[in-house]
PDB file of C-alpha atoms and ligand atoms in Angstrom:
ATOM      1  CA  MET Z 249      -1.139 -14.096   5.541  1.00  0.00           C
ATOM      2  CA  GLU Z 250      -0.147 -15.843   2.336  1.00  0.00           C
ATOM      3  CA  ASP Z 251      -3.284 -15.284   0.274  1.00  0.00           C
ATOM      4  CA  CYS Z 252      -3.967 -11.726   1.364  1.00  0.00           C
ATOM      5  CA  ILE Z 253      -3.559  -9.214  -1.468  1.00  0.00           C
ATOM      6  CA  PHE Z 254      -2.859  -6.348   0.914  1.00  0.00           C
ATOM      7  CA  CYS Z 255      -0.142  -8.374   2.696  1.00  0.00           C
ATOM      8  CA  LYS Z 256       1.338  -8.966  -0.765  1.00  0.00           C
ATOM      9  CA  ILE Z 257       1.218  -5.213  -1.440  1.00  0.00           C
ATOM     10  CA  ILE Z 258       2.993  -4.612   1.897  1.00  0.00           C
ATOM     11  CA  LYS Z 259       5.706  -7.109   0.884  1.00  0.00           C
ATOM     12  CA  GLY Z 260       6.004  -5.562  -2.593  1.00  0.00           C
ATOM     13  CA  GLU Z 261       4.847  -8.756  -4.312  1.00  0.00           C
ATOM     14  CA  ILE Z 262       1.962  -6.831  -5.873  1.00  0.00           C
ATOM     15  CA  PRO Z 263       2.832  -3.337  -7.151  1.00  0.00           C
ATOM     16  CA  SER Z 264       1.077  -0.300  -5.716  1.00  0.00           C
ATOM     17  CA  THR Z 265       1.416   3.456  -5.714  1.00  0.00           C
ATOM     18  CA  LYS Z 266       2.496   4.202  -2.171  1.00  0.00           C
ATOM     19  CA  VAL Z 267       1.835   7.612  -0.659  1.00  0.00           C
ATOM     20  CA  TYR Z 268       2.891   6.879   2.928  1.00  0.00           C
ATOM     21  CA  GLU Z 269       4.885   4.213   4.725  1.00  0.00           C
ATOM     22  CA  ASP Z 270       6.297   3.649   8.192  1.00  0.00           C
ATOM     23  CA  GLU Z 271       7.079   0.525  10.230  1.00  0.00           C
ATOM     24  CA  GLU Z 272       3.436  -0.104  11.068  1.00  0.00           C
ATOM     25  CA  ILE Z 273       1.267   1.584   8.442  1.00  0.00           C
ATOM     26  CA  LEU Z 274       1.028   1.799   4.635  1.00  0.00           C
ATOM     27  CA  GLY Z 275      -0.984   4.208   2.493  1.00  0.00           C
ATOM     28  CA  PHE Z 276      -1.447   3.526  -1.234  1.00  0.00           C
ATOM     29  CA  LYS Z 277      -3.768   4.527  -4.064  1.00  0.00           C
ATOM     30  CA  ASP Z 278      -6.901   2.453  -4.587  1.00  0.00           C
ATOM     31  CA  ILE Z 279      -6.754   0.612  -7.908  1.00  0.00           C
ATOM     32  CA  ASN Z 280     -10.365   1.533  -8.712  1.00  0.00           C
ATOM     33  CA  PRO Z 281     -10.778   5.061  -7.346  1.00  0.00           C
ATOM     34  CA  ALA Z 282     -14.243   6.222  -6.293  1.00  0.00           C
ATOM     35  CA  ALA Z 283     -13.093   9.858  -6.011  1.00  0.00           C
ATOM     36  CA  PRO Z 284     -10.225  11.989  -7.409  1.00  0.00           C
ATOM     37  CA  ILE Z 285      -8.280  11.083  -4.272  1.00  0.00           C
ATOM     38  CA  HIS Z 286      -8.868   7.549  -2.999  1.00  0.00           C
ATOM     39  CA  ILE Z 287      -6.167   6.212  -0.706  1.00  0.00           C
ATOM     40  CA  LEU Z 288      -6.246   2.991   1.294  1.00  0.00           C
ATOM     41  CA  VAL Z 289      -4.545   3.172   4.671  1.00  0.00           C
ATOM     42  CA  ILE Z 290      -3.747  -0.176   6.249  1.00  0.00           C
ATOM     43  CA  PRO Z 291      -1.919  -1.600   9.242  1.00  0.00           C
ATOM     44  CA  LYS Z 292       1.014  -3.814   8.227  1.00  0.00           C
ATOM     45  CA  LYS Z 293      -0.205  -6.261  10.837  1.00  0.00           C
ATOM     46  CA  HIS Z 294      -2.744  -8.591   9.224  1.00  0.00           C
ATOM     47  CA  ILE Z 295      -5.990  -7.743  11.002  1.00  0.00           C
ATOM     48  CA  LYS Z 296      -8.938  -9.185   9.093  1.00  0.00           C
ATOM     49  CA  SER Z 297     -11.528  -6.596   9.952  1.00  0.00           C
ATOM     50  CA  LEU Z 298     -12.646  -4.136  12.590  1.00  0.00           C
ATOM     51  CA  VAL Z 299     -14.457  -7.003  14.306  1.00  0.00           C
ATOM     52  CA  GLU Z 300     -11.105  -8.740  14.818  1.00  0.00           C
ATOM     53  CA  LEU Z 301      -9.576  -5.807  16.664  1.00  0.00           C
ATOM     54  CA  GLU Z 302      -7.836  -6.572  19.919  1.00  0.00           C
ATOM     55  CA  LYS Z 303      -7.121  -4.357  22.888  1.00  0.00           C
ATOM     56  CA  GLU Z 304      -3.446  -4.228  21.886  1.00  0.00           C
ATOM     57  CA  ASP Z 305      -4.423  -2.659  18.531  1.00  0.00           C
ATOM     58  CA  GLU Z 306      -5.937   0.483  20.060  1.00  0.00           C
ATOM     59  CA  ILE Z 307      -2.772   2.580  19.755  1.00  0.00           C
ATOM     60  CA  LEU Z 308      -2.232   1.399  16.169  1.00  0.00           C
ATOM     61  CA  ILE Z 309      -5.751   2.499  15.179  1.00  0.00           C
ATOM     62  CA  GLY Z 310      -5.130   5.915  16.690  1.00  0.00           C
ATOM     63  CA  LYS Z 311      -1.912   6.194  14.664  1.00  0.00           C
ATOM     64  CA  ILE Z 312      -3.809   5.292  11.493  1.00  0.00           C
ATOM     65  CA  TYR Z 313      -6.088   8.307  11.946  1.00  0.00           C
ATOM     66  CA  THR Z 314      -3.070  10.555  12.463  1.00  0.00           C
ATOM     67  CA  VAL Z 315      -1.555   9.139   9.251  1.00  0.00           C
ATOM     68  CA  ILE Z 316      -4.853   9.706   7.389  1.00  0.00           C
ATOM     69  CA  ASN Z 317      -4.750  13.340   8.458  1.00  0.00           C
ATOM     70  CA  LYS Z 318      -1.126  13.661   7.322  1.00  0.00           C
ATOM     71  CA  ILE Z 319      -1.911  12.105   3.941  1.00  0.00           C
ATOM     72  CA  ALA Z 320      -4.879  14.479   3.533  1.00  0.00           C
ATOM     73  CA  LYS Z 321      -2.536  17.382   4.213  1.00  0.00           C
ATOM     74  CA  ASP Z 322       0.089  16.049   1.764  1.00  0.00           C
ATOM     75  CA  GLN Z 323      -2.605  15.590  -0.891  1.00  0.00           C
ATOM     76  CA  GLY Z 324      -3.784  19.175  -0.324  1.00  0.00           C
ATOM     77  CA  VAL Z 325      -7.295  18.325   0.845  1.00  0.00           C
ATOM     78  CA  LYS Z 326      -7.072  18.883   4.578  1.00  0.00           C
ATOM     79  CA  GLU Z 327      -8.817  22.272   4.368  1.00  0.00           C
ATOM     80  CA  LYS Z 328     -11.591  21.221   1.989  1.00  0.00           C
ATOM     81  CA  GLY Z 329     -12.191  18.010   3.842  1.00  0.00           C
ATOM     82  CA  TYR Z 330     -12.421  14.322   3.227  1.00  0.00           C
ATOM     83  CA  ARG Z 331     -14.320  11.200   4.173  1.00  0.00           C
ATOM     84  CA  VAL Z 332     -13.013   8.069   5.876  1.00  0.00           C
ATOM     85  CA  ILE Z 333     -14.876   4.802   5.347  1.00  0.00           C
ATOM     86  CA  VAL Z 334     -14.245   1.398   6.878  1.00  0.00           C
ATOM     87  CA  ASN Z 335     -16.360  -1.365   5.395  1.00  0.00           C
ATOM     88  CA  CYS Z 336     -16.743  -4.135   7.925  1.00  0.00           C
ATOM     89  CA  GLY Z 337     -17.894  -7.660   7.202  1.00  0.00           C
ATOM     90  CA  LYS Z 338     -20.459  -8.911   4.710  1.00  0.00           C
ATOM     91  CA  ASP Z 339     -23.249  -6.425   5.366  1.00  0.00           C
ATOM     92  CA  GLY Z 340     -20.691  -3.617   5.512  1.00  0.00           C
ATOM     93  CA  GLY Z 341     -19.534  -4.514   1.992  1.00  0.00           C
ATOM     94  CA  GLN Z 342     -15.971  -5.486   2.906  1.00  0.00           C
ATOM     95  CA  GLU Z 343     -14.323  -7.282  -0.020  1.00  0.00           C
ATOM     96  CA  VAL Z 344     -10.684  -7.482   1.052  1.00  0.00           C
ATOM     97  CA  GLY Z 345     -10.080  -9.298   4.338  1.00  0.00           C
ATOM     98  CA  HIS Z 346      -7.307  -7.055   5.655  1.00  0.00           C
ATOM     99  CA  LEU Z 347      -8.440  -4.032   7.657  1.00  0.00           C
ATOM    100  CA  HIS Z 348      -8.324  -0.895   5.524  1.00  0.00           C
ATOM    101  CA  PHE Z 349      -9.460   2.702   5.817  1.00  0.00           C
ATOM    102  CA  HIS Z 350     -10.670   4.406   2.636  1.00  0.00           C
ATOM    103  CA  LEU Z 351      -9.633   8.080   2.441  1.00  0.00           C
ATOM    104  CA  LEU Z 352     -11.851   9.790  -0.134  1.00  0.00           C
ATOM    105  CA  ALA Z 353     -11.478  13.400  -1.238  1.00  0.00           C
ATOM    106  CA  GLY Z 354     -11.083  15.806  -4.128  1.00  0.00           C
ATOM    107  CA  LYS Z 355     -14.752  16.523  -4.842  1.00  0.00           C
ATOM    108  CA  PRO Z 356     -17.994  16.948  -2.909  1.00  0.00           C
ATOM    109  CA  LEU Z 357     -18.688  13.361  -1.966  1.00  0.00           C
ATOM    110  CA  GLY Z 358     -22.413  13.378  -2.550  1.00  0.00           C
ATOM    111  CA  GLU Z 359     -25.178  11.750  -0.649  1.00  0.00           C
ATOM    112  CA  LYS Z 360     -24.434  10.802   2.906  1.00  0.00           C
ATOM    113  CA  ILE Z 361     -25.709   7.563   4.401  1.00  0.00           C
ATOM    114  CA  VAL Z 362     -25.160   8.880   7.903  1.00  0.00           C
TER     115      VAL Z 362
HETATM  116  P1  5GP J 606     -13.523  -2.969   0.427  1.00  0.00           P
HETATM  117  O1  5GP J 606     -14.655  -3.140  -0.557  1.00  0.00           O
HETATM  118  O2  5GP J 606     -12.994  -4.286   0.924  1.00  0.00           O
HETATM  119  O3  5GP J 606     -13.828  -2.002   1.535  1.00  0.00           O
HETATM  120  O4  5GP J 606     -12.378  -2.242  -0.369  1.00  0.00           O
HETATM  121  C1  5GP J 606     -11.374  -2.916  -1.065  1.00  0.00           C
HETATM  122  C2  5GP J 606     -10.707  -1.887  -1.959  1.00  0.00           C
HETATM  123  O5  5GP J 606      -9.481  -2.421  -2.392  1.00  0.00           O
HETATM  124  C3  5GP J 606     -11.532  -1.543  -3.199  1.00  0.00           C
HETATM  125  O6  5GP J 606     -11.792  -0.137  -3.225  1.00  0.00           O
HETATM  126  C4  5GP J 606     -10.629  -1.988  -4.353  1.00  0.00           C
HETATM  127  O7  5GP J 606     -10.675  -1.121  -5.460  1.00  0.00           O
HETATM  128  C5  5GP J 606      -9.245  -2.017  -3.714  1.00  0.00           C
HETATM  129  N1  5GP J 606      -8.338  -3.014  -4.287  1.00  0.00           N
HETATM  130  C6  5GP J 606      -8.604  -4.332  -4.508  1.00  0.00           C
HETATM  131  N2  5GP J 606      -7.520  -4.948  -5.020  1.00  0.00           N
HETATM  132  C7  5GP J 606      -6.538  -3.989  -5.106  1.00  0.00           C
HETATM  133  C8  5GP J 606      -5.180  -4.032  -5.551  1.00  0.00           C
HETATM  134  O8  5GP J 606      -4.628  -5.058  -5.976  1.00  0.00           O
HETATM  135  N3  5GP J 606      -4.489  -2.852  -5.492  1.00  0.00           N
HETATM  136  C9  5GP J 606      -5.046  -1.696  -5.030  1.00  0.00           C
HETATM  137  N4  5GP J 606      -4.269  -0.596  -5.022  1.00  0.00           N
HETATM  138  N5  5GP J 606      -6.329  -1.636  -4.594  1.00  0.00           N
HETATM  139  C10 5GP J 606      -7.064  -2.770  -4.632  1.00  0.00           C
HETATM  140 ZN1   ZN J 607      -3.223  -9.172   5.041  1.00  0.00          ZN
END
């Protein structure tokens, strides 16, 4: 997708601090961190949002959670714990239209919504 900032990050057209990369998945630091550790984990395939998921994406989504767990381990927070957030659509507060998983950690994360 030409106008997608996360596709541009995948292609290296916008710089980012990468913490994980394989053929299908990229993990990089959020530019405006909401916690000491705030990593965005994204599929390289341009999927707009969770609502756009297709049956063929099921394995990819499973891999993303395995990658999140690996990144948490690499960042040294696997034992203390972390939170994963996916904002979906307008009411969910999604601002970037390329599916992304927020990995937040490094401090007690405060009030829970759920
Ligand atoms: P959303 O609100 O869509 O769930 O989250 C989008 C996230 O992307 C925000 O936390 C925001 O800080 C991050 N973000 C937006 N633009 C950039 C960018 O150019 N680089 C990086 N690393 N993060 C970005
Ligand atoms: Zn994209």
